[in-house]
mmCIF file of C-alpha atoms in Angstrom:
data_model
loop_
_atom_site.group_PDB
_atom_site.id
_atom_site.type_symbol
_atom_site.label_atom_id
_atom_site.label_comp_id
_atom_site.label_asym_id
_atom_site.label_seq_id
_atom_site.Cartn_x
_atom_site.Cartn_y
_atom_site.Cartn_z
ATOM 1 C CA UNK L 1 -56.632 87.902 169.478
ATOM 2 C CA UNK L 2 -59.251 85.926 171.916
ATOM 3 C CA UNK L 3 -58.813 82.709 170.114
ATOM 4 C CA UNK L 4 -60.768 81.063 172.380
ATOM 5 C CA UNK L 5 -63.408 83.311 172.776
ATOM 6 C CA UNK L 6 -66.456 81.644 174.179
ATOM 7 C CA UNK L 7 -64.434 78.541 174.993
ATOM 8 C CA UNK L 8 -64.695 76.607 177.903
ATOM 9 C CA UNK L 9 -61.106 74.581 178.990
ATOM 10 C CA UNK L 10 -60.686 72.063 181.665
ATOM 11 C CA UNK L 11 -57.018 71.732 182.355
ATOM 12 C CA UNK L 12 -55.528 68.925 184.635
ATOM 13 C CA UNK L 13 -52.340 69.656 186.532
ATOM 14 C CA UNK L 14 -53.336 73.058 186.247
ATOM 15 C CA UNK L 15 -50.881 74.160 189.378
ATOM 16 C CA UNK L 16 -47.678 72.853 187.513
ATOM 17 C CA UNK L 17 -45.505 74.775 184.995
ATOM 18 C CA UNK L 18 -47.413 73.858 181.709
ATOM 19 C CA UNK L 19 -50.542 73.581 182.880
ATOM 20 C CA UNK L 20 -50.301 76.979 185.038
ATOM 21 C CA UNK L 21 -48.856 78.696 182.020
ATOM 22 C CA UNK L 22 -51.575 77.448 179.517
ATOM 23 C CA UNK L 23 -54.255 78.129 181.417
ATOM 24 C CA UNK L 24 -52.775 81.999 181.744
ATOM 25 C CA UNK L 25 -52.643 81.699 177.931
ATOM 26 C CA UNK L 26 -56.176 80.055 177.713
ATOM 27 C CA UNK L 27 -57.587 83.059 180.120
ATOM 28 C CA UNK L 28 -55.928 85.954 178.457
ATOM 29 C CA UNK L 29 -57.499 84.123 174.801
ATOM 30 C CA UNK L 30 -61.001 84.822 175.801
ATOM 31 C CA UNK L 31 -61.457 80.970 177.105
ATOM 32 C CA UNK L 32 -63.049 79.815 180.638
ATOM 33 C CA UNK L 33 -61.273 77.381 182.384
ATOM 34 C CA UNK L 34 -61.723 74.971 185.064
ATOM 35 C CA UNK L 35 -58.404 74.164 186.808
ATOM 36 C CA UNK L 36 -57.868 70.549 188.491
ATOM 37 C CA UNK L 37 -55.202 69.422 190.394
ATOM 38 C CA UNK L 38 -54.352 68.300 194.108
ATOM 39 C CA UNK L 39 -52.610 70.950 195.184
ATOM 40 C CA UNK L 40 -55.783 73.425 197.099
ATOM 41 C CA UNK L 41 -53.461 75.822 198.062
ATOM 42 C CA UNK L 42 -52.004 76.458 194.539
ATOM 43 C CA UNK L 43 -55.100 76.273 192.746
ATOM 44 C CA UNK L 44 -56.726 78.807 195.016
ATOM 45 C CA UNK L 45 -53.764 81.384 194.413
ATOM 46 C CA UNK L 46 -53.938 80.783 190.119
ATOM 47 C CA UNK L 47 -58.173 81.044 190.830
ATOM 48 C CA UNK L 48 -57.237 84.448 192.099
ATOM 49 C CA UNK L 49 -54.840 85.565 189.420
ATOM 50 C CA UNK L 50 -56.876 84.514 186.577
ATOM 51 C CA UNK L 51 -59.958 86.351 187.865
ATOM 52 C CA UNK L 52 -63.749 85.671 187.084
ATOM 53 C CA UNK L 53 -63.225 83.396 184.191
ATOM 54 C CA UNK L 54 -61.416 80.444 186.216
ATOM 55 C CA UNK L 55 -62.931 78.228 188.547
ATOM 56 C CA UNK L 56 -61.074 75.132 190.409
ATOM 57 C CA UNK L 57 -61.834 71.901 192.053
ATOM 58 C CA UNK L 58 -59.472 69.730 194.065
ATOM 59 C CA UNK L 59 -58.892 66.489 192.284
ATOM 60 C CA UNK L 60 -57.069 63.557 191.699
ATOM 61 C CA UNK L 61 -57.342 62.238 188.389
ATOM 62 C CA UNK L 62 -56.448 58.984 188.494
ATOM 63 C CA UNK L 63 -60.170 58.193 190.560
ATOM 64 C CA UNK L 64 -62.712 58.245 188.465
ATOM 65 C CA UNK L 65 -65.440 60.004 191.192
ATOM 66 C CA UNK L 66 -62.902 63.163 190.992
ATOM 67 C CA UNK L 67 -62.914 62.820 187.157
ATOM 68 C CA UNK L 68 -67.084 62.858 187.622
ATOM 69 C CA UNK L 69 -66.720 65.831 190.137
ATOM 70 C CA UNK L 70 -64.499 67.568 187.861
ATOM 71 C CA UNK L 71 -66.539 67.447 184.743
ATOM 72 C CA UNK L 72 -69.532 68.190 186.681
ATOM 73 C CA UNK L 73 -68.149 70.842 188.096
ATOM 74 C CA UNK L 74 -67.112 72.727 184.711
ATOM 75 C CA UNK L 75 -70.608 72.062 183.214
ATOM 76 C CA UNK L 76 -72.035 73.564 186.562
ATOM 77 C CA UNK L 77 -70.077 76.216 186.479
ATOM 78 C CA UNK L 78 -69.441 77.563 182.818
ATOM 79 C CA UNK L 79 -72.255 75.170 180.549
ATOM 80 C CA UNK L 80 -70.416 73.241 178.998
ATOM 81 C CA UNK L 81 -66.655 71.629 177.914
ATOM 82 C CA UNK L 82 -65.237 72.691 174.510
ATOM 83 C CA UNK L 83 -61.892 71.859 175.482
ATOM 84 C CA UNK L 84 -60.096 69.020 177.182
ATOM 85 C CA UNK L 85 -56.128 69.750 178.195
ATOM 86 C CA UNK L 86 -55.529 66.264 179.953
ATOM 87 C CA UNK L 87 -51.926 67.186 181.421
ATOM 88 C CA UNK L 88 -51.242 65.866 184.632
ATOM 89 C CA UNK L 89 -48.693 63.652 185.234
ATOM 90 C CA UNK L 90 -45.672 62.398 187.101
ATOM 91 C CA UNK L 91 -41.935 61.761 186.518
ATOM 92 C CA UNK L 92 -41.979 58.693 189.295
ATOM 93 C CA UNK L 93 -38.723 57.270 190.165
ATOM 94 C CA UNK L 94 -35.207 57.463 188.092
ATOM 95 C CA UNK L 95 -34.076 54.198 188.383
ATOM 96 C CA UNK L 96 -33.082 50.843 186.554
ATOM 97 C CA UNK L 97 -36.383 48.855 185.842
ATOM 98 C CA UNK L 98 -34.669 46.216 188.114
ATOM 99 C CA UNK L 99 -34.921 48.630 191.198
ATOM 100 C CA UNK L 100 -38.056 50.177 190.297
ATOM 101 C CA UNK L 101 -40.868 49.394 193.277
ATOM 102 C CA UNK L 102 -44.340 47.934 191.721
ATOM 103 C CA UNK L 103 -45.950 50.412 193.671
ATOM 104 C CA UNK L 104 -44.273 53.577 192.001
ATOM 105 C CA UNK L 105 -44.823 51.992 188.253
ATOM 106 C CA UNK L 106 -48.547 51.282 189.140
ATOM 107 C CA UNK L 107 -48.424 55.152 190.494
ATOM 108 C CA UNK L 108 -46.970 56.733 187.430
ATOM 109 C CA UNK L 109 -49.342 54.845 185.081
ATOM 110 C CA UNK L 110 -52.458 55.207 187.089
ATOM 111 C CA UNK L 111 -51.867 59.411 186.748
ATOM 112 C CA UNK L 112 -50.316 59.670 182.987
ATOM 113 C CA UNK L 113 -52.825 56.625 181.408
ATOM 114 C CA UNK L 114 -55.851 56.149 183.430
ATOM 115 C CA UNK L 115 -56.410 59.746 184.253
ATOM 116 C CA UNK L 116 -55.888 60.818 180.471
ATOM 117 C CA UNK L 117 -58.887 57.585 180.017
ATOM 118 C CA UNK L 118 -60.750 58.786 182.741
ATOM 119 C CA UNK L 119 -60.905 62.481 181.730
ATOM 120 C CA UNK L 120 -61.882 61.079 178.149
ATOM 121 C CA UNK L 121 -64.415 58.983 179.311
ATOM 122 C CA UNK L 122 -66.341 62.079 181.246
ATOM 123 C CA UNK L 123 -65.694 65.181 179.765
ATOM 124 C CA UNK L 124 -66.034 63.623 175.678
ATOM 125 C CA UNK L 125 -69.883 63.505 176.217
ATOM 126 C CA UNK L 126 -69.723 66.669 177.208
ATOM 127 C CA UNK L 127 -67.931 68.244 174.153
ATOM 128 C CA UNK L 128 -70.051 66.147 171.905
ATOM 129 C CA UNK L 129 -73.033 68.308 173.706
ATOM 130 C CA UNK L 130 -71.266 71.144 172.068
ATOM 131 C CA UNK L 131 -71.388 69.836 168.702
ATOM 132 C CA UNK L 132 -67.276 68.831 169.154
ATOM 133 C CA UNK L 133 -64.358 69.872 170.546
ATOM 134 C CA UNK L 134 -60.484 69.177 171.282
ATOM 135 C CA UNK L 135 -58.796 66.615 173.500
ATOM 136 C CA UNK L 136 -55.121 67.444 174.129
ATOM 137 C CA UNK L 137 -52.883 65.208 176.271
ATOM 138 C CA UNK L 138 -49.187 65.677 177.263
ATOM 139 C CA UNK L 139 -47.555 63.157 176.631
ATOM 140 C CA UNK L 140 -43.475 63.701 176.179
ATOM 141 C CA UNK L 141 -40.645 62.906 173.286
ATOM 142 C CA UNK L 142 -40.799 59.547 175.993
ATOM 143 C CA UNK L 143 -43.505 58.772 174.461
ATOM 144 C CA UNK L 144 -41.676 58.320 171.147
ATOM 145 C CA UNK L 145 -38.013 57.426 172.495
ATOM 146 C CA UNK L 146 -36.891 55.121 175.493
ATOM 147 C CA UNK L 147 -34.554 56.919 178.422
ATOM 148 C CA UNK L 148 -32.625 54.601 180.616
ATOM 149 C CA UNK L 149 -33.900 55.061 184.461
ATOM 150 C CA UNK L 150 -37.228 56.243 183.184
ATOM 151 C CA UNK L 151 -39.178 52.861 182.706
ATOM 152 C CA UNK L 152 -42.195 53.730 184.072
ATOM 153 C CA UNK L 153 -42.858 57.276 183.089
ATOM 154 C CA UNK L 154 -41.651 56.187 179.350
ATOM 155 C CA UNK L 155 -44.219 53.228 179.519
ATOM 156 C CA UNK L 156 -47.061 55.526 180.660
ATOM 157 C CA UNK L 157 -45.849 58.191 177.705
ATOM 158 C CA UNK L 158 -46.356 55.393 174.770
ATOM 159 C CA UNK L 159 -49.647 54.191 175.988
ATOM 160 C CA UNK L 160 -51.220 57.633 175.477
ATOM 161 C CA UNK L 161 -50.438 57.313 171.717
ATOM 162 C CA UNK L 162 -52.454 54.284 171.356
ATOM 163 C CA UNK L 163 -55.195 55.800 173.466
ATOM 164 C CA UNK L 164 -54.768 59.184 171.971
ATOM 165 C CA UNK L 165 -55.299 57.219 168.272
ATOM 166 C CA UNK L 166 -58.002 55.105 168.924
ATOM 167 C CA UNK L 167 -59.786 58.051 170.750
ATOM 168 C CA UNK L 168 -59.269 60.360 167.610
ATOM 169 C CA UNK L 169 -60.675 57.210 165.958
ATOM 170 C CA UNK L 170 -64.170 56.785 167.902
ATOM 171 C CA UNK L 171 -64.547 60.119 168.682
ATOM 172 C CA UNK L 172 -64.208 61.907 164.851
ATOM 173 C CA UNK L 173 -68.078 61.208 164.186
ATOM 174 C CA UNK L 174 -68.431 63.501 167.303
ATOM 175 C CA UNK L 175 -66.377 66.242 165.394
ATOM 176 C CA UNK L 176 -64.071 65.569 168.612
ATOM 177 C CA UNK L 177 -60.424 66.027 167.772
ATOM 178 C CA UNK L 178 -57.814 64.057 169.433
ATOM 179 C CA UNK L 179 -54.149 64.791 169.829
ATOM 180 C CA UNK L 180 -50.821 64.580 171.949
ATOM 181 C CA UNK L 181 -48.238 66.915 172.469
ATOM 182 C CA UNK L 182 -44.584 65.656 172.863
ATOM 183 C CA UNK L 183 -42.570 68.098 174.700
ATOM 184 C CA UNK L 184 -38.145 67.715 175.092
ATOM 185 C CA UNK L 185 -36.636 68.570 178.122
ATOM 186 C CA UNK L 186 -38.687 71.897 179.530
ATOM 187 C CA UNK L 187 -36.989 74.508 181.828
ATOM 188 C CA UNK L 188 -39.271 73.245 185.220
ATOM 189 C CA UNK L 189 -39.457 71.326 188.331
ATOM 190 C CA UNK L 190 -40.080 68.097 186.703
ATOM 191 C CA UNK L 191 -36.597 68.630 184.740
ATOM 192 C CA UNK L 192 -34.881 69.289 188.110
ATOM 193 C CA UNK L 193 -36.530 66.418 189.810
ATOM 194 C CA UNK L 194 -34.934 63.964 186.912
ATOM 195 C CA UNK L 195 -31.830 65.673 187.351
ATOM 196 C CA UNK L 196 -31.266 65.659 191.076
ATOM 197 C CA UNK L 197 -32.777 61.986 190.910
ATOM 198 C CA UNK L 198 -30.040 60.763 188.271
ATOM 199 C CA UNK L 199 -27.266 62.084 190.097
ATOM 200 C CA UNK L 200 -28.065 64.127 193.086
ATOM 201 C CA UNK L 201 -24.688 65.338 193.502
ATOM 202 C CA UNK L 202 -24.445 66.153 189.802
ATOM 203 C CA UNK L 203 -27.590 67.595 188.310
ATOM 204 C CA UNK L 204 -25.773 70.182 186.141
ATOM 205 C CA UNK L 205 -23.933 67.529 184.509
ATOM 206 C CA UNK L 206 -27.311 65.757 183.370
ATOM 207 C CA UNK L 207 -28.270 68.452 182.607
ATOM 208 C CA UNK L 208 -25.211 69.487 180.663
ATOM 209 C CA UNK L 209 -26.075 65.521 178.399
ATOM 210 C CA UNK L 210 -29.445 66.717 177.749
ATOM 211 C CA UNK L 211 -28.206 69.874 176.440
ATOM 212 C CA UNK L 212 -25.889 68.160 174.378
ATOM 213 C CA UNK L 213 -28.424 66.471 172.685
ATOM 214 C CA UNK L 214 -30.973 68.913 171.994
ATOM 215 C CA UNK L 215 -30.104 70.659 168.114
ATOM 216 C CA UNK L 216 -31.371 74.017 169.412
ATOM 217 C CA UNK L 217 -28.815 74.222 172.190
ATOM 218 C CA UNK L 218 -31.055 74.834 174.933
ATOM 219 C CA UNK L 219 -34.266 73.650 176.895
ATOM 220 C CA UNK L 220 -38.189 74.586 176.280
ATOM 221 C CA UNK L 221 -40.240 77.220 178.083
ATOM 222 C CA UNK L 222 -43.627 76.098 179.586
ATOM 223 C CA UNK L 223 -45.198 79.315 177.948
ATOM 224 C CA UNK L 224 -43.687 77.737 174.449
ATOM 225 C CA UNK L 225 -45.591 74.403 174.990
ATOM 226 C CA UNK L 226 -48.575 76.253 175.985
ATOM 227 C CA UNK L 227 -48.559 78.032 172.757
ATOM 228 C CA UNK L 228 -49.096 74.756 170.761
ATOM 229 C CA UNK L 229 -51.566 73.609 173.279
ATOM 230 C CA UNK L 230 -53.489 76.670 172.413
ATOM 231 C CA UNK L 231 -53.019 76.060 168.165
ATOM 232 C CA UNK L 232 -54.820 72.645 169.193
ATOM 233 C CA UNK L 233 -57.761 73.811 171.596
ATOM 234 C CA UNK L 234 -58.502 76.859 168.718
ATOM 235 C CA UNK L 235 -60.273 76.207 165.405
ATOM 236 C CA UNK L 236 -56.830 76.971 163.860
ATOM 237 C CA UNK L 237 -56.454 72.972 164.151
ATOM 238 C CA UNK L 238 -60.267 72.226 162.631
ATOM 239 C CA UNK L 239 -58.630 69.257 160.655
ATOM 240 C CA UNK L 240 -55.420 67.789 163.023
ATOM 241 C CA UNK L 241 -56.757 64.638 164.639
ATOM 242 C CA UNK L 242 -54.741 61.800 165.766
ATOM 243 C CA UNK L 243 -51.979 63.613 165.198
ATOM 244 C CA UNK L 244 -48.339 64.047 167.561
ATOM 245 C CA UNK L 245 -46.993 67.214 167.993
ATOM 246 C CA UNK L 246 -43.155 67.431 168.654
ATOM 247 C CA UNK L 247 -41.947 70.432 170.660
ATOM 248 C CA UNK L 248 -38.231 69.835 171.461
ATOM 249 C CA UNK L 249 -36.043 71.600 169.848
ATOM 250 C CA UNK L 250 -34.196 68.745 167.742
ATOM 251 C CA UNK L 251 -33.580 66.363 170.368
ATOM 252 C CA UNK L 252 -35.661 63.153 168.085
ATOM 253 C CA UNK L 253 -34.166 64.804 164.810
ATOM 254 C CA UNK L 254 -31.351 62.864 165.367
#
């Protein structure tokens, strides 16, 4: 359908399983993309898969000279940013707020809040260049519910709400829309990292609880939260700002 058709993307944590599997989507929708992550190795092998219409740059986004770099970069490369999927983040430690190091919570919030800032901060001036344009964040349902272990990464979740809302806020003179996504438990490696790390010798179990809580019976794809992420980078979603987007199967409906 080319939804995206003369779009230009910049996707953070581009080598993980969302991000890899939107920017497929984004690609294969007519969109250029500019893939950011840490990982050189990975984002050299997706460069090559995606063909002419993907470019990458090694980044961390919690600095804000790689956030510069990044948005540079894309403008460099393509002429512009229409679209901004700010996705990168990290689980950090499961464990009881009591145990959990200062170092690790200041690690999880400076990639899930100040690289979602940061990438707001340089790449909105950019999109308002382009007469608008769509800011999408990840955040997670743990940005609307607590989970026991996961103080930090459910900290860092709500914040992005607040700066999601008063970004949709500032930005809508810009014709800039702002919006999070909140996916449930998703069938990748950041599921089986807070699986093995809440009971190494009995992941399946966990895994088994979530399941038990979830209405559709089973977990999320990375190619079905990719699918909203596209709704909200196309003009399908002209007049969604502000908004959170739930993706997870029932688990908050109760």
């Amino acid at each position: 359908m080319a939804r995206l058709n003369g779009k230009v993307a910049v996707i953070t944590g581009a080598t993980g399983g969302i991000g890899k599997t939107t920017a497929q989507l984004f690609v294969r929708e007519g969109a250029q993309v500019m893939l950011v992550d840490r990982d050189a190795e990975s984002l050299r092998a997706l460069c090559a898969e995606l063909g002419p219409r993907a470019k990458f740059i090694e980044g961390d986004v919690s600095h804000p000279g790689d956030n510069a770099r990044c948005t540079a970069a894309a403008v460099e490369h393509f002429g512009g940013i229409d679209i901004l999927f700010a996705n990168a983040g990290i689980e950090g430690t499961v464990c009881p707020l009591t145990e959990l190091s200062p170092e690790i919570f200041e690690r999880v919030f400076s990639v899930n809040v100040m690289g979602v800032f940061l990438g707001i901060k340089y790449v909105a001036p950019e999109l308002a260049k382009r007469g608008g344009g769509s800011i999408i964040i990840t955040s997670s349902i743990a940005g609307l519910i607590a989970s026991p272990g996961l103080g930090a990464y459910v900290t860092s979740k709500h914040a992005l709400c607040g700066l999601a809302r008063t970004a949709a806020l500032e930005l809508a003179s810009q014709r800039i829309r702002v919006n999070t996504i909140h996916p449930g438990p998703i069938d990748n490696r950041m599921m089986r990292s807070i699986e093995g790390q809440a009971s190494p010798d009995h992941a399946e179990d966990v895994k088994q609880d979530f399941l038990s809580k979830i209405a559709l019976g089973r977990y999320g794809t990375n190619e079905e939260i990719a699918q909203l992420a596209l709704f909200l980078a196309s003009n399908e979603s002209s007049y969604c700002t502000g908004s959170q987007f739930v993706a997870d199967g029932g688990f908050t409906a109760q």
